Coordinates of C-alpha atoms and ligand atoms in Angstrom, one line a residue:
X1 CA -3.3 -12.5 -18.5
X2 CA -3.8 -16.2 -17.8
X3 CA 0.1 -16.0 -16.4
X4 CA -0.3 -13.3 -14.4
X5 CA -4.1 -14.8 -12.9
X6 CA -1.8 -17.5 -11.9
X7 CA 1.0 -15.9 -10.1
X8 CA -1.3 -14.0 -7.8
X9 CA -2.8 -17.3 -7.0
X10 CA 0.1 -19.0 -6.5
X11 CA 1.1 -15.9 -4.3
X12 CA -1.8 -16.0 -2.0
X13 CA -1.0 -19.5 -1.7
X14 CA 2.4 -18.8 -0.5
X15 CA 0.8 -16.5 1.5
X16 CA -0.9 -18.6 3.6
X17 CA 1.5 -21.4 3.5
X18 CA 4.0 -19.3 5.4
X19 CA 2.4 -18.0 7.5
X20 CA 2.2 -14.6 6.4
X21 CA -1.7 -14.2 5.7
X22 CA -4.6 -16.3 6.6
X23 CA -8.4 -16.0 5.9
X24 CA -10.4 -14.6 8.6
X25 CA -12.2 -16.7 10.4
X26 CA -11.1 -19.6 8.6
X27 CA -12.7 -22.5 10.6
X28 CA -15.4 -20.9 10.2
X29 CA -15.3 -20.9 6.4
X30 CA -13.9 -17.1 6.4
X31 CA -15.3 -14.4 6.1
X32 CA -14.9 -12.3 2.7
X33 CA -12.5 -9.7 2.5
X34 CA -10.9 -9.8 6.0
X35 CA -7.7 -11.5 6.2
X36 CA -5.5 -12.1 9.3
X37 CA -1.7 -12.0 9.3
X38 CA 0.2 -15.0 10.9
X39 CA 3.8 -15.2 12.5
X40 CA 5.5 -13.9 9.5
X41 CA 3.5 -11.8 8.1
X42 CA 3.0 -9.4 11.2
X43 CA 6.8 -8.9 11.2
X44 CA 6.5 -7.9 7.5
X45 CA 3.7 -5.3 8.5
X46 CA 5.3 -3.8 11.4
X47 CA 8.7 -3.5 9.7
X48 CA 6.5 -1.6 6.9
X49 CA 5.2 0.4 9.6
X50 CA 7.9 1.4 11.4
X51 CA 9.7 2.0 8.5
X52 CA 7.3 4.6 7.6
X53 CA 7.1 6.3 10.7
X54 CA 11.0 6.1 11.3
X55 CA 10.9 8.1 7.8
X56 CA 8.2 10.4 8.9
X57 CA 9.0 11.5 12.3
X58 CA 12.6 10.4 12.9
X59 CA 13.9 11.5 9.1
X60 CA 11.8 14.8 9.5
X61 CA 12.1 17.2 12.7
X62 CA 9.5 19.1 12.2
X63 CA 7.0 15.9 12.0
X64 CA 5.5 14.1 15.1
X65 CA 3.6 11.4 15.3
X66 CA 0.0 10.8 17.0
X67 CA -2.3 7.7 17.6
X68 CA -6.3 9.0 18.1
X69 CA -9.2 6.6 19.0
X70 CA -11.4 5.2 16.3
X71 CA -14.2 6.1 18.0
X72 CA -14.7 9.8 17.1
X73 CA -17.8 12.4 17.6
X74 CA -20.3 11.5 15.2
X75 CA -20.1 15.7 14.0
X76 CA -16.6 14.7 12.5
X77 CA -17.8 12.7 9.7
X78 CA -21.0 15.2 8.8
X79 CA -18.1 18.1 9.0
X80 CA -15.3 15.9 6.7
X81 CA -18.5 15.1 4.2
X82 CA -18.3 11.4 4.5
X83 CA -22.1 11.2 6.0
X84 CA -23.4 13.0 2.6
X85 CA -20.4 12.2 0.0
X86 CA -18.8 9.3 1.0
X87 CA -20.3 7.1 -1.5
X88 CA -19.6 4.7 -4.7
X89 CA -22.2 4.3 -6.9
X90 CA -23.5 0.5 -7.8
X91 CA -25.0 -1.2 -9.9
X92 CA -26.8 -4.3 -10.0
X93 CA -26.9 -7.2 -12.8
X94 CA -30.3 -9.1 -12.8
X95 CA -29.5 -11.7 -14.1
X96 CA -26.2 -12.7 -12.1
X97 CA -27.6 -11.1 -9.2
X98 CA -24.0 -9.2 -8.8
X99 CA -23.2 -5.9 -7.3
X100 CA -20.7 -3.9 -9.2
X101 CA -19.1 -0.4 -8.8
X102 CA -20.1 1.3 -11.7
X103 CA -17.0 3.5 -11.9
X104 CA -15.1 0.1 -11.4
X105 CA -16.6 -1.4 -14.7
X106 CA -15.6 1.7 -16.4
X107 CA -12.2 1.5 -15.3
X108 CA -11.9 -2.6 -16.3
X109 CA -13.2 -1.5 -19.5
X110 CA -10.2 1.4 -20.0
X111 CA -7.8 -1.2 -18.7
X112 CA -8.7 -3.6 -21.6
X113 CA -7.9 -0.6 -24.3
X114 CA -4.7 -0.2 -22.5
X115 CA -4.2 -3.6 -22.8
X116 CA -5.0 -3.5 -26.3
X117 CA -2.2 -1.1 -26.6
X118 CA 0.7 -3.1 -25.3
X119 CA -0.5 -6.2 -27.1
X120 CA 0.1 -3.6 -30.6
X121 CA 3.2 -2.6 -29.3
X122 CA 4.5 -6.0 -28.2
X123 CA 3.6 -7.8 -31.6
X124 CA 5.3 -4.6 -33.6
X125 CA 8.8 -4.8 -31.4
X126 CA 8.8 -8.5 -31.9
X127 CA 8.7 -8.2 -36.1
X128 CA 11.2 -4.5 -35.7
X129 CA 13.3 -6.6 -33.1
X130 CA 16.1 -3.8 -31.0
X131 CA 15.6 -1.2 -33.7
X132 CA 12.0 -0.9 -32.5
X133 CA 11.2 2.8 -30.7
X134 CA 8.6 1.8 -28.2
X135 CA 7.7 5.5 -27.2
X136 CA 7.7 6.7 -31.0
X137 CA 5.3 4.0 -31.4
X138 CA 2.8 4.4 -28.8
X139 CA 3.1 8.7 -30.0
X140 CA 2.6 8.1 -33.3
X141 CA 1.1 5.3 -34.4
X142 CA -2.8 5.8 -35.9
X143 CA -4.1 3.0 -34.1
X144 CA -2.8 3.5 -30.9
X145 CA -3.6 7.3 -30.9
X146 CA -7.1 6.4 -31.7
X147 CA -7.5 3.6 -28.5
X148 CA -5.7 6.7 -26.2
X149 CA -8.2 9.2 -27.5
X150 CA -11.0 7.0 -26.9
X151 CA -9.7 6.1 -23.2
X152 CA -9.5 10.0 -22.5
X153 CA -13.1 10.4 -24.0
X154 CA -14.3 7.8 -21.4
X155 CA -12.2 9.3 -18.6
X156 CA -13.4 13.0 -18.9
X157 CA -16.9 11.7 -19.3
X158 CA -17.1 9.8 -16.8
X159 CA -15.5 12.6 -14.6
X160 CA -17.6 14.8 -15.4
X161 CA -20.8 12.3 -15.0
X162 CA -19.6 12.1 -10.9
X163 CA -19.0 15.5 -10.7
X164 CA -22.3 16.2 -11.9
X165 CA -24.1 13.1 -9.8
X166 CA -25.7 12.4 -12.6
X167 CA -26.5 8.7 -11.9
X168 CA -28.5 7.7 -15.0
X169 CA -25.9 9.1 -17.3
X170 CA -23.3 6.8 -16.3
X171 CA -25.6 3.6 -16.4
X172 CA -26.8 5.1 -19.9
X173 CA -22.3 5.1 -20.2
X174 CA -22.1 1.7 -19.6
X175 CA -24.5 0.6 -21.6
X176 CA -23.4 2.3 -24.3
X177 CA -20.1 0.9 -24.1
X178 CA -21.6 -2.0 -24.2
X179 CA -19.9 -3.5 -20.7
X180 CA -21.3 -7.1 -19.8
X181 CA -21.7 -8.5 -16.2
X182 CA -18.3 -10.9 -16.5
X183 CA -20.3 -13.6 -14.8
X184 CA -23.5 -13.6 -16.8
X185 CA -22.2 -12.0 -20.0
X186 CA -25.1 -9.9 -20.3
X187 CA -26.0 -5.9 -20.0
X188 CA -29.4 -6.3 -18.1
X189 CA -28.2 -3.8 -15.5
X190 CA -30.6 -1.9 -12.5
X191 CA -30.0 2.0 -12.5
X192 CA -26.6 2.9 -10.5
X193 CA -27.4 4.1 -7.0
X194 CA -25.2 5.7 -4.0
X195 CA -23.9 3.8 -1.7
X196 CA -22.2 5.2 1.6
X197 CA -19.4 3.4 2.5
X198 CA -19.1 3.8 6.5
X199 CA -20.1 1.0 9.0
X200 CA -22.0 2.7 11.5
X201 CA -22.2 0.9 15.3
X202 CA -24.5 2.2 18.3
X203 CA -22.5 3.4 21.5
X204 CA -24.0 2.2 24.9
X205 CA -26.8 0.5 26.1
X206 CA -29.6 2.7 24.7
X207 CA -30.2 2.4 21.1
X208 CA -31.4 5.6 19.4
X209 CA -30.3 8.0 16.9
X210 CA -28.2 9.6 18.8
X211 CA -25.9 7.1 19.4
X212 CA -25.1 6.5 16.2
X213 CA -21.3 6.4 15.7
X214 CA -19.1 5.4 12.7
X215 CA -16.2 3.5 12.1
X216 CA -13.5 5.6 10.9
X217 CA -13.3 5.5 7.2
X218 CA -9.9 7.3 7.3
X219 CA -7.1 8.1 10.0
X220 CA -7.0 11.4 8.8
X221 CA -9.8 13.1 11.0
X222 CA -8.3 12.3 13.8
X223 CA -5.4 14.4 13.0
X224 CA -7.5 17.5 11.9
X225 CA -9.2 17.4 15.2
X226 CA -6.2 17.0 17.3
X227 CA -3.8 19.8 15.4
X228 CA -4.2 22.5 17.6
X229 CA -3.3 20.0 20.5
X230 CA -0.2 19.2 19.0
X231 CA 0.8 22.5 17.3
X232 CA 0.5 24.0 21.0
X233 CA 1.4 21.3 23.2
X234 CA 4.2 20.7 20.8
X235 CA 5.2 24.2 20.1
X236 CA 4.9 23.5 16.3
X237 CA 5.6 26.0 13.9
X238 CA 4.6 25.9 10.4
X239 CA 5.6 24.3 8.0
X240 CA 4.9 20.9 10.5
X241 CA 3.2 17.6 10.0
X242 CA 1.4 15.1 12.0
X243 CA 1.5 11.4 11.0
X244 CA -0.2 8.4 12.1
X245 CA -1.2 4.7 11.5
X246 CA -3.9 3.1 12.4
X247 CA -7.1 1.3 11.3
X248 CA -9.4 2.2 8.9
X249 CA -12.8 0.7 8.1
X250 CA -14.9 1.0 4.7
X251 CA -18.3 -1.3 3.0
X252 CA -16.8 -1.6 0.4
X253 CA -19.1 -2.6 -2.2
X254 CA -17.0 -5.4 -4.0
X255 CA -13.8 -6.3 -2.0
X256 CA -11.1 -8.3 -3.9
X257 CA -7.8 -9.1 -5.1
X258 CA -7.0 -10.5 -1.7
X259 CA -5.7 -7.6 0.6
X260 CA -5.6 -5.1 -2.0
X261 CA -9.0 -4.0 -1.4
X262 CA -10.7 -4.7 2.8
X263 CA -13.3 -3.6 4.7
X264 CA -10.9 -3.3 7.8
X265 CA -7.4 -2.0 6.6
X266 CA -4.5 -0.1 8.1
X267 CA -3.6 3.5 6.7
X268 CA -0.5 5.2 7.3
X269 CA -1.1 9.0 7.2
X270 CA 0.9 12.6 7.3
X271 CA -1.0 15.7 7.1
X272 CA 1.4 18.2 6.6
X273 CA -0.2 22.4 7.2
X274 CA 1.6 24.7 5.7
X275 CA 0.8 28.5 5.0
X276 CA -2.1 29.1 2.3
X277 CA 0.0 29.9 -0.7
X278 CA 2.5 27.6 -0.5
X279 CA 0.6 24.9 -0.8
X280 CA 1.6 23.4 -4.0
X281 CA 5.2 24.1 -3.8
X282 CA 4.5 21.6 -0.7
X283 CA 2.8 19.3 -2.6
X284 CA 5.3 19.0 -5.3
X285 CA 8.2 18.5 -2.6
X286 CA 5.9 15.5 -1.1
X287 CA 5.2 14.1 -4.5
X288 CA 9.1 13.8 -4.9
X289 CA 9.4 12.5 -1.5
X290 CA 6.9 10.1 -1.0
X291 CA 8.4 8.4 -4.3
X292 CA 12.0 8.1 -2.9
X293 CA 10.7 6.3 0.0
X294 CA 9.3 3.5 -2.6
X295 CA 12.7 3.3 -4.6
X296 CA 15.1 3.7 -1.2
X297 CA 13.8 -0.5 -0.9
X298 CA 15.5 -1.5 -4.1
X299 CA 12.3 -2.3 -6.1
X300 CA 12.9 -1.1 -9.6
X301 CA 10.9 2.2 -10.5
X302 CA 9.7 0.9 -13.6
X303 CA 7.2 -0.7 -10.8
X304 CA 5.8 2.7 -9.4
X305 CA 3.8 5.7 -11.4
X306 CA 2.1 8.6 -11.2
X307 CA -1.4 8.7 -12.2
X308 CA -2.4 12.4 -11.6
X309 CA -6.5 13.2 -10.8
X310 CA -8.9 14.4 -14.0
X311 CA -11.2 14.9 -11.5
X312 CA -10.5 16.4 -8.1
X313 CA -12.2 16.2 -4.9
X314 CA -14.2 19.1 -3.7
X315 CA -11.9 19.6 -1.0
X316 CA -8.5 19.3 -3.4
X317 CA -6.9 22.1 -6.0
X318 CA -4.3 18.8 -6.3
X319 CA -4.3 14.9 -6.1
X320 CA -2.2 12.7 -7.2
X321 CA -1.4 9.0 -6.5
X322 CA 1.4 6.6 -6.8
X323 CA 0.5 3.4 -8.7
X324 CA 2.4 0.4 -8.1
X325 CA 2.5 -2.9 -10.9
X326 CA 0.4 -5.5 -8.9
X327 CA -0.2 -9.0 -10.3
X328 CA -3.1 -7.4 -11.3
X329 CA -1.9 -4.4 -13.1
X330 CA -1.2 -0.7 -12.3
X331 CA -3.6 0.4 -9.6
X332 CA -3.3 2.7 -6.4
X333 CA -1.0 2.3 -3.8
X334 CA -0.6 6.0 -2.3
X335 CA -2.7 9.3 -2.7
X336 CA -0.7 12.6 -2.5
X337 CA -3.5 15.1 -2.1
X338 CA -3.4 19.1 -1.1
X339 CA -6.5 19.6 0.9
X340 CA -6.7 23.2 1.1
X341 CA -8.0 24.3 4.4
X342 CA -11.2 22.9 3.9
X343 CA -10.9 20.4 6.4
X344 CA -10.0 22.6 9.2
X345 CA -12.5 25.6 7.9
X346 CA -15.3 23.2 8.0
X347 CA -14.3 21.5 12.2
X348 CA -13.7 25.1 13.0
X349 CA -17.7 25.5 11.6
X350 CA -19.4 22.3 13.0
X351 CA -17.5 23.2 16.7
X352 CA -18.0 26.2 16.7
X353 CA -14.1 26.5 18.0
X354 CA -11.2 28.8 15.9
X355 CA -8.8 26.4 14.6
X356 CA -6.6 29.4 13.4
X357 CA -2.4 29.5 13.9
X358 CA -0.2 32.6 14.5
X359 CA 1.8 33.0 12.0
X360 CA 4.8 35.0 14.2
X361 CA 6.7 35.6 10.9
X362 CA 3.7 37.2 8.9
X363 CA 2.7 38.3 12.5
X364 CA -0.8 37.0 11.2
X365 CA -3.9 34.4 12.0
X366 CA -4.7 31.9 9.5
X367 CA -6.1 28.4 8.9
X368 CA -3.2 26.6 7.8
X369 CA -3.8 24.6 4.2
X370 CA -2.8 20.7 4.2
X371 CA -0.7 18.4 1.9
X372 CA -1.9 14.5 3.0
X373 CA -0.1 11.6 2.1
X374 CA -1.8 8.6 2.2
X375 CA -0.9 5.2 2.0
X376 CA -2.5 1.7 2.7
X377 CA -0.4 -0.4 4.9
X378 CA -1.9 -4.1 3.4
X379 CA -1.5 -2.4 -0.2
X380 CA 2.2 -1.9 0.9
X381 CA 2.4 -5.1 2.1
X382 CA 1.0 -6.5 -1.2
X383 CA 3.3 -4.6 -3.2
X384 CA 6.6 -6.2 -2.0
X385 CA 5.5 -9.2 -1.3
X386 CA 4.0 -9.7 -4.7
X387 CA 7.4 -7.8 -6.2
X388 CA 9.4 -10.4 -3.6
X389 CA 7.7 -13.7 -5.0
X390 CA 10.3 -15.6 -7.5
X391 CA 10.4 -19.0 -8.5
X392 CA 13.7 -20.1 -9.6
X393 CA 15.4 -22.9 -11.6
X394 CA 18.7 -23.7 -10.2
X395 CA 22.0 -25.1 -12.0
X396 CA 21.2 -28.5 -10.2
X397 CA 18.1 -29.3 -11.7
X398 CA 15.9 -28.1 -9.1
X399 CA 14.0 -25.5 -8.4
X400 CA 13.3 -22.9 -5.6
X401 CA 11.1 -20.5 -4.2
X402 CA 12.6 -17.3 -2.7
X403 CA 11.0 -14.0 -1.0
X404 CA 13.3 -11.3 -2.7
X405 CA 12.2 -9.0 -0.1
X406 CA 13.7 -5.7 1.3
X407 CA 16.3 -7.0 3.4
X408 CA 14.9 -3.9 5.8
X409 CA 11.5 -5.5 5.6
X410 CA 12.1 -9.5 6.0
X411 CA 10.8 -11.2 8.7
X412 CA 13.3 -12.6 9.9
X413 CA 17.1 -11.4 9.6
X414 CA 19.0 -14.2 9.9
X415 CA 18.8 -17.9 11.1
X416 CA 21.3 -19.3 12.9
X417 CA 21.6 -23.4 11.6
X418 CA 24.3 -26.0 12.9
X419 CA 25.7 -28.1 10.0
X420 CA 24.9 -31.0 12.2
X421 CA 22.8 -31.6 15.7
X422 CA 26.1 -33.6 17.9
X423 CA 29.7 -32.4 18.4
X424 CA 28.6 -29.2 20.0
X425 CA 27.5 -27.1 17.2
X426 CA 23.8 -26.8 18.6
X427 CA 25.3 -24.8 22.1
X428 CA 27.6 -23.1 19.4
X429 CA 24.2 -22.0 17.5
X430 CA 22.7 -21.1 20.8
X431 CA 25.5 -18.6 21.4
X432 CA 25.4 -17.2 18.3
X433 CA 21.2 -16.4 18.9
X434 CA 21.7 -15.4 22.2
X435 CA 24.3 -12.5 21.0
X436 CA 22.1 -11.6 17.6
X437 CA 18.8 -11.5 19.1
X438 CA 19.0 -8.9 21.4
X439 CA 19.7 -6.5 18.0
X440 CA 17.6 -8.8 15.4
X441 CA 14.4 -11.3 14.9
X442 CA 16.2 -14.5 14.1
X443 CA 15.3 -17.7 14.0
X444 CA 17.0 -21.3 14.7
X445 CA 16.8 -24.3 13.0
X446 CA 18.2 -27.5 13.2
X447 CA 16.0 -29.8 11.8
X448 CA 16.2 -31.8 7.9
X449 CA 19.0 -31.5 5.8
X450 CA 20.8 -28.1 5.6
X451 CA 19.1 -27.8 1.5
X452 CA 16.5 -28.2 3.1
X453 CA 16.8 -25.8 6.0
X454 CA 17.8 -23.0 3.3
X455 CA 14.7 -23.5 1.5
X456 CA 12.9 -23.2 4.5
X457 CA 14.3 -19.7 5.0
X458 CA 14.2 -18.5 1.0
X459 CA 10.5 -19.1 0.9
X460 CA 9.9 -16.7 3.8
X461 CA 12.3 -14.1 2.7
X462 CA 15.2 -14.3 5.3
X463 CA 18.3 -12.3 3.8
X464 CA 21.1 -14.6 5.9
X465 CA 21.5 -18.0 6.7
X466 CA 24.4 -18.5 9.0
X467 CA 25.7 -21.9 9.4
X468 CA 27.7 -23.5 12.2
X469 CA 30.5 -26.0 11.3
X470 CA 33.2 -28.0 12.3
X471 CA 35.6 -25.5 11.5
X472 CA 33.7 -22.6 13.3
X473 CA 34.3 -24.5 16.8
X474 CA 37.6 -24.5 15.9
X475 CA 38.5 -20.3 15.2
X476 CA 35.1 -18.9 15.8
X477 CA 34.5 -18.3 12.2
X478 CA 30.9 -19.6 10.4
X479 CA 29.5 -19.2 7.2
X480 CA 27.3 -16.6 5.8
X481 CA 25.1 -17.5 2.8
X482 CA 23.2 -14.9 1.2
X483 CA 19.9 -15.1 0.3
X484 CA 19.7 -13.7 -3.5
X485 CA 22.6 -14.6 -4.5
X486 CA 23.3 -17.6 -2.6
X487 CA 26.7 -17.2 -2.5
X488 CA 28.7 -18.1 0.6
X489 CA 31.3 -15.8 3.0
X490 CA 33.2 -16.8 5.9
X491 CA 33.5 -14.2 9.0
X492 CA 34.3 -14.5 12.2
X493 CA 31.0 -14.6 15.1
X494 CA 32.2 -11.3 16.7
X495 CA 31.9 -9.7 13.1
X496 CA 28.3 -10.9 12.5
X497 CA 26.1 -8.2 14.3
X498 CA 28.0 -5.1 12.1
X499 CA 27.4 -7.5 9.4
X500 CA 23.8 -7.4 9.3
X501 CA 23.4 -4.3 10.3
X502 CA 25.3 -2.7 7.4
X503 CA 23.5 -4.9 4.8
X504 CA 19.8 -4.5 5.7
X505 CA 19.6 -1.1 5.8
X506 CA 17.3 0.5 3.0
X507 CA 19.2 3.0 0.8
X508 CA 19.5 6.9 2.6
X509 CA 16.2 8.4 2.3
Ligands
LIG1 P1 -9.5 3.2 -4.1 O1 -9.7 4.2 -5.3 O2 -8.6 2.1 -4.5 O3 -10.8 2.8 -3.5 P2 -9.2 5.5 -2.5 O4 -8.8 6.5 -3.5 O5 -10.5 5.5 -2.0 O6 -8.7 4.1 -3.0 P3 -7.9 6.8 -0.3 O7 -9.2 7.2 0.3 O8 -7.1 7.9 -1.0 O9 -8.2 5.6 -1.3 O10 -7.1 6.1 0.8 C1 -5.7 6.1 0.9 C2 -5.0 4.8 0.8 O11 -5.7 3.8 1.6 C3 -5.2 4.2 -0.6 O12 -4.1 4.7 -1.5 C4 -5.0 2.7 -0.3 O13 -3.6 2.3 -0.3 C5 -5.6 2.5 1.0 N1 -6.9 1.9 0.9 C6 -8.1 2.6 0.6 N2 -9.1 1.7 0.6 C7 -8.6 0.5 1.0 C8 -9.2 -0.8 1.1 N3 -10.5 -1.0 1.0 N4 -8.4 -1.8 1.5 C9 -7.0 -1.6 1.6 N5 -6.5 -0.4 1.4 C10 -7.2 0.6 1.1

């Protein structure tokens, strides 16, 4: 644990170092929970994003794209549910004066049986060595079986606590358990109480009730609201989907783990309507899909899961998400979810206005049900950047840091470095930027030693380093050092472009 407490800090570090992420406000002595991204890390975000809605609307005909204010009628959010339900229960520690979310502290405590679990298996499979049957283990063995059983026991009870509201049953759960605040050590806890989780913000110059608006909690109302717009304007016919990204804003009650968890994030949504019925064929397809687009970077799927809902929302018959292996553990980077029509059955109420399709097939008038995927943009961006982080020792003694990100997703493509600054290899460089840059970011850099200048480039992920030489003023040729590796190729300048287009794309979706 220690290790792994120390890699995310020496990834936030790197973080900031690079210019990828900075604190907030930072002169200001920050501001918790709001980060900013610097020079590199909004070219990491927006080739995340574009990804993503390349995937979406460019990989998929029958999916288009909208971008909706944040603003919205106040109605929308007492019609979604997030004005009555939107909540997370908290709790209190007197002694520590920390707020907690009570579901949270049940969760940390399942984690540490979990963790209890893998500590078994790893001290068994080092005394069995490579004849040791991990699986076999973890289905059979007493012990285990007995720390998974309780884990489920606190899972459906704590499900069916929520489901129930039933606030003094899961403070009664905690205490039971026996959970201490991790900062006072003790179990002096207030009752749990609900907490709503959208900012609200007045509209105009008159302040009164009415004027109460919210910040948008999710992207996703703005697509309900607009999908009679787009199904007509667009001449849509189901199955379709509408995606979007944009800014989201929730209270969260204890934000951590650096961008993981925000109070202003970026969401990257599809709500895709299909015809009732068929909704969970629909959600099985997006299940399947949504988890090739993780593995079409490269990063091993031994990082990615699926932790399928106990306990579903009103609105779902289906949820599931896709965990990815922070620093910090398994924990949610995506939520697959089928909706139902609940969304659109309850706008169509509150507006008064029919939000029905015409099916010209069935030659009928329904509300169309919905399969939403939902992912968090920073989460994403925590993901492979956390995967990307590597510290190496190299044959020479020294060591290096090196961004093993998606080639698709770095920063930078390629930086464009003459060997030395005289004899013309500068303008050479020059040349060389002027003809990649209209196709690629890249960068140039003449400055230290060329050891140096690599290092540079590892640290912030750049998958070619192209260096100008003696030789290459000469026939034209220069050398090509890649990034992983670090091995070395020579090609000719008019070959480059092709070059880097053909080794950064992400595998076929
Ligand atoms: P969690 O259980 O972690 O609070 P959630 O289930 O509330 O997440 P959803 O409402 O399903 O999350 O939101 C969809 C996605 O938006 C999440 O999978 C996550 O990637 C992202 N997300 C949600 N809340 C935050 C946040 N506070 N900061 C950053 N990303 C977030």
């Amino acid at each position: 644990m220690a290790a792994k407490e120390d890699l995310f800090k020496k990834i936030t570090s790197h973080a900031k170092e690079y210019g990828f992420i900075f604190p907030s406000s930072e002169i200001y002595d920050g501001m918790s929970a709001v980060y900013d991204y610097g020079q590199n890390g909004v070219e990491l975000k927006n080739n995340i994003k574009q990804y993503w809605w390349k995937s979406m609307t460019q990989m998929h005909e029958n999916i288009v794209g909208i971008d909706s204010a944040i603003f919205m009628h106040p109605t929308i959010w007492k019609a979604s549910g997030h004005v009555d339900a939107f909540n997370d229960p908290l709790i209190d520690n007197k002694d520590s004066k920390k707020r907690y979310r009570a579901d949270v502290l049940i969760e940390d405590y399942i984690n540490k049986i979990e963790e209890k679990i893998n500590k078994e298996c790893d001290k068994v499979a080092k005394k069995f060595g490579e004849s040791f049957d991990r699986q076999m283990f973890l289905d059979t063995n007493p012990r285990v079986l007995e720390h998974k059983s309780k884990m489920q026991d606190i899972q459906k009870r704590y499900a069916d606590l929520m489901t129930n509201n039933d606030l003094a049953g899961i403070k009664a759960l905690i205490e039971e358990l026996g959970i201490v605040c991790p900062v006072s050590g003790t179990k002096n806890w207030t009752d749990v109480r609900q907490f709503n989780l959208m900012f609200s913000t007045k509209v105009g110059s008159v302040s009164d009730e009415a004027d109460t608006i919210y910040l948008r909690p999710e992207t996703a109302q703005g697509i309900f609201v607009n999908y009679l717009n787009v199904q007509k304007t667009g001449r849509m016919k189901i199955p379709f989907g509408i995606a979007q990204i944009g800014k989201a804003f929730r209270n969260e009650i204890v934000a951590r783990q650096f961008i993981f968890r925000m109070r202003e994030f970026e969401q990257m949504e599809m709500q895709f309507f299909v015809r009732p019925g068929e909704e969970l064929k629909w959600f099985e397809y997006w299940k399947q899909t949504r988890m090739k687009w993780h593995l079409a970077l490269g990063i091993p799927k031994e990082n990615y899961r699926y932790h399928d809902h106990e306990k579903l929302a009103h609105y779902a018959n289906a949820a599931t998400d896709i965990e990815f292996n922070f620093p910090f553990g398994f924990k949610e980077l995506e939520g697959i979810h089928s909706r139902t029509d609940f969304d659109l059955k309850r706008h169509q109420e509150f507006s008064g206005k029919k939000l029905q399709y015409f099916d010209s097939e069935l030659n009928e008038s329904y509300v169309p049900y919905v399969i939403e995927t939902s992912i968090g943009l920073d989460r994403t961006f925590l993901a492979v950047f956390s995967y990307a982080y590597t510290e190496e020792q190299l044959e020479d003694g020294s060591q290096r840091v090196v961004m093993k990100l998606p080639r698709v997703l770095a920063p930078v493509k390629a930086a464009v470095l003459p060997l030395v600054k005289k004899d013309g290899m500068p303008e050479k460089a020059h040349e060389i930027m002027d003809m990649l840059k209209q196709d690629f970011k890249v960068q140039y850099d003449e400055k230290d030693a060329i050891g140096k200048r690599y290092r540079r480039q590892d640290a912030i992920g750049t998958p070619y380093c192209i260096t100008v030489d003696t030789q290459t003023l000469e026939d034209n040729t220069v050398t090509v050092r890649e990034r992983d590796t670090m091995e070395q190729i020579r090609i000719g300048i008019d070959q480059l472009s092709g070059f880097i287009h053909e080794n950064i794309k992400p595998l076929a979706l």
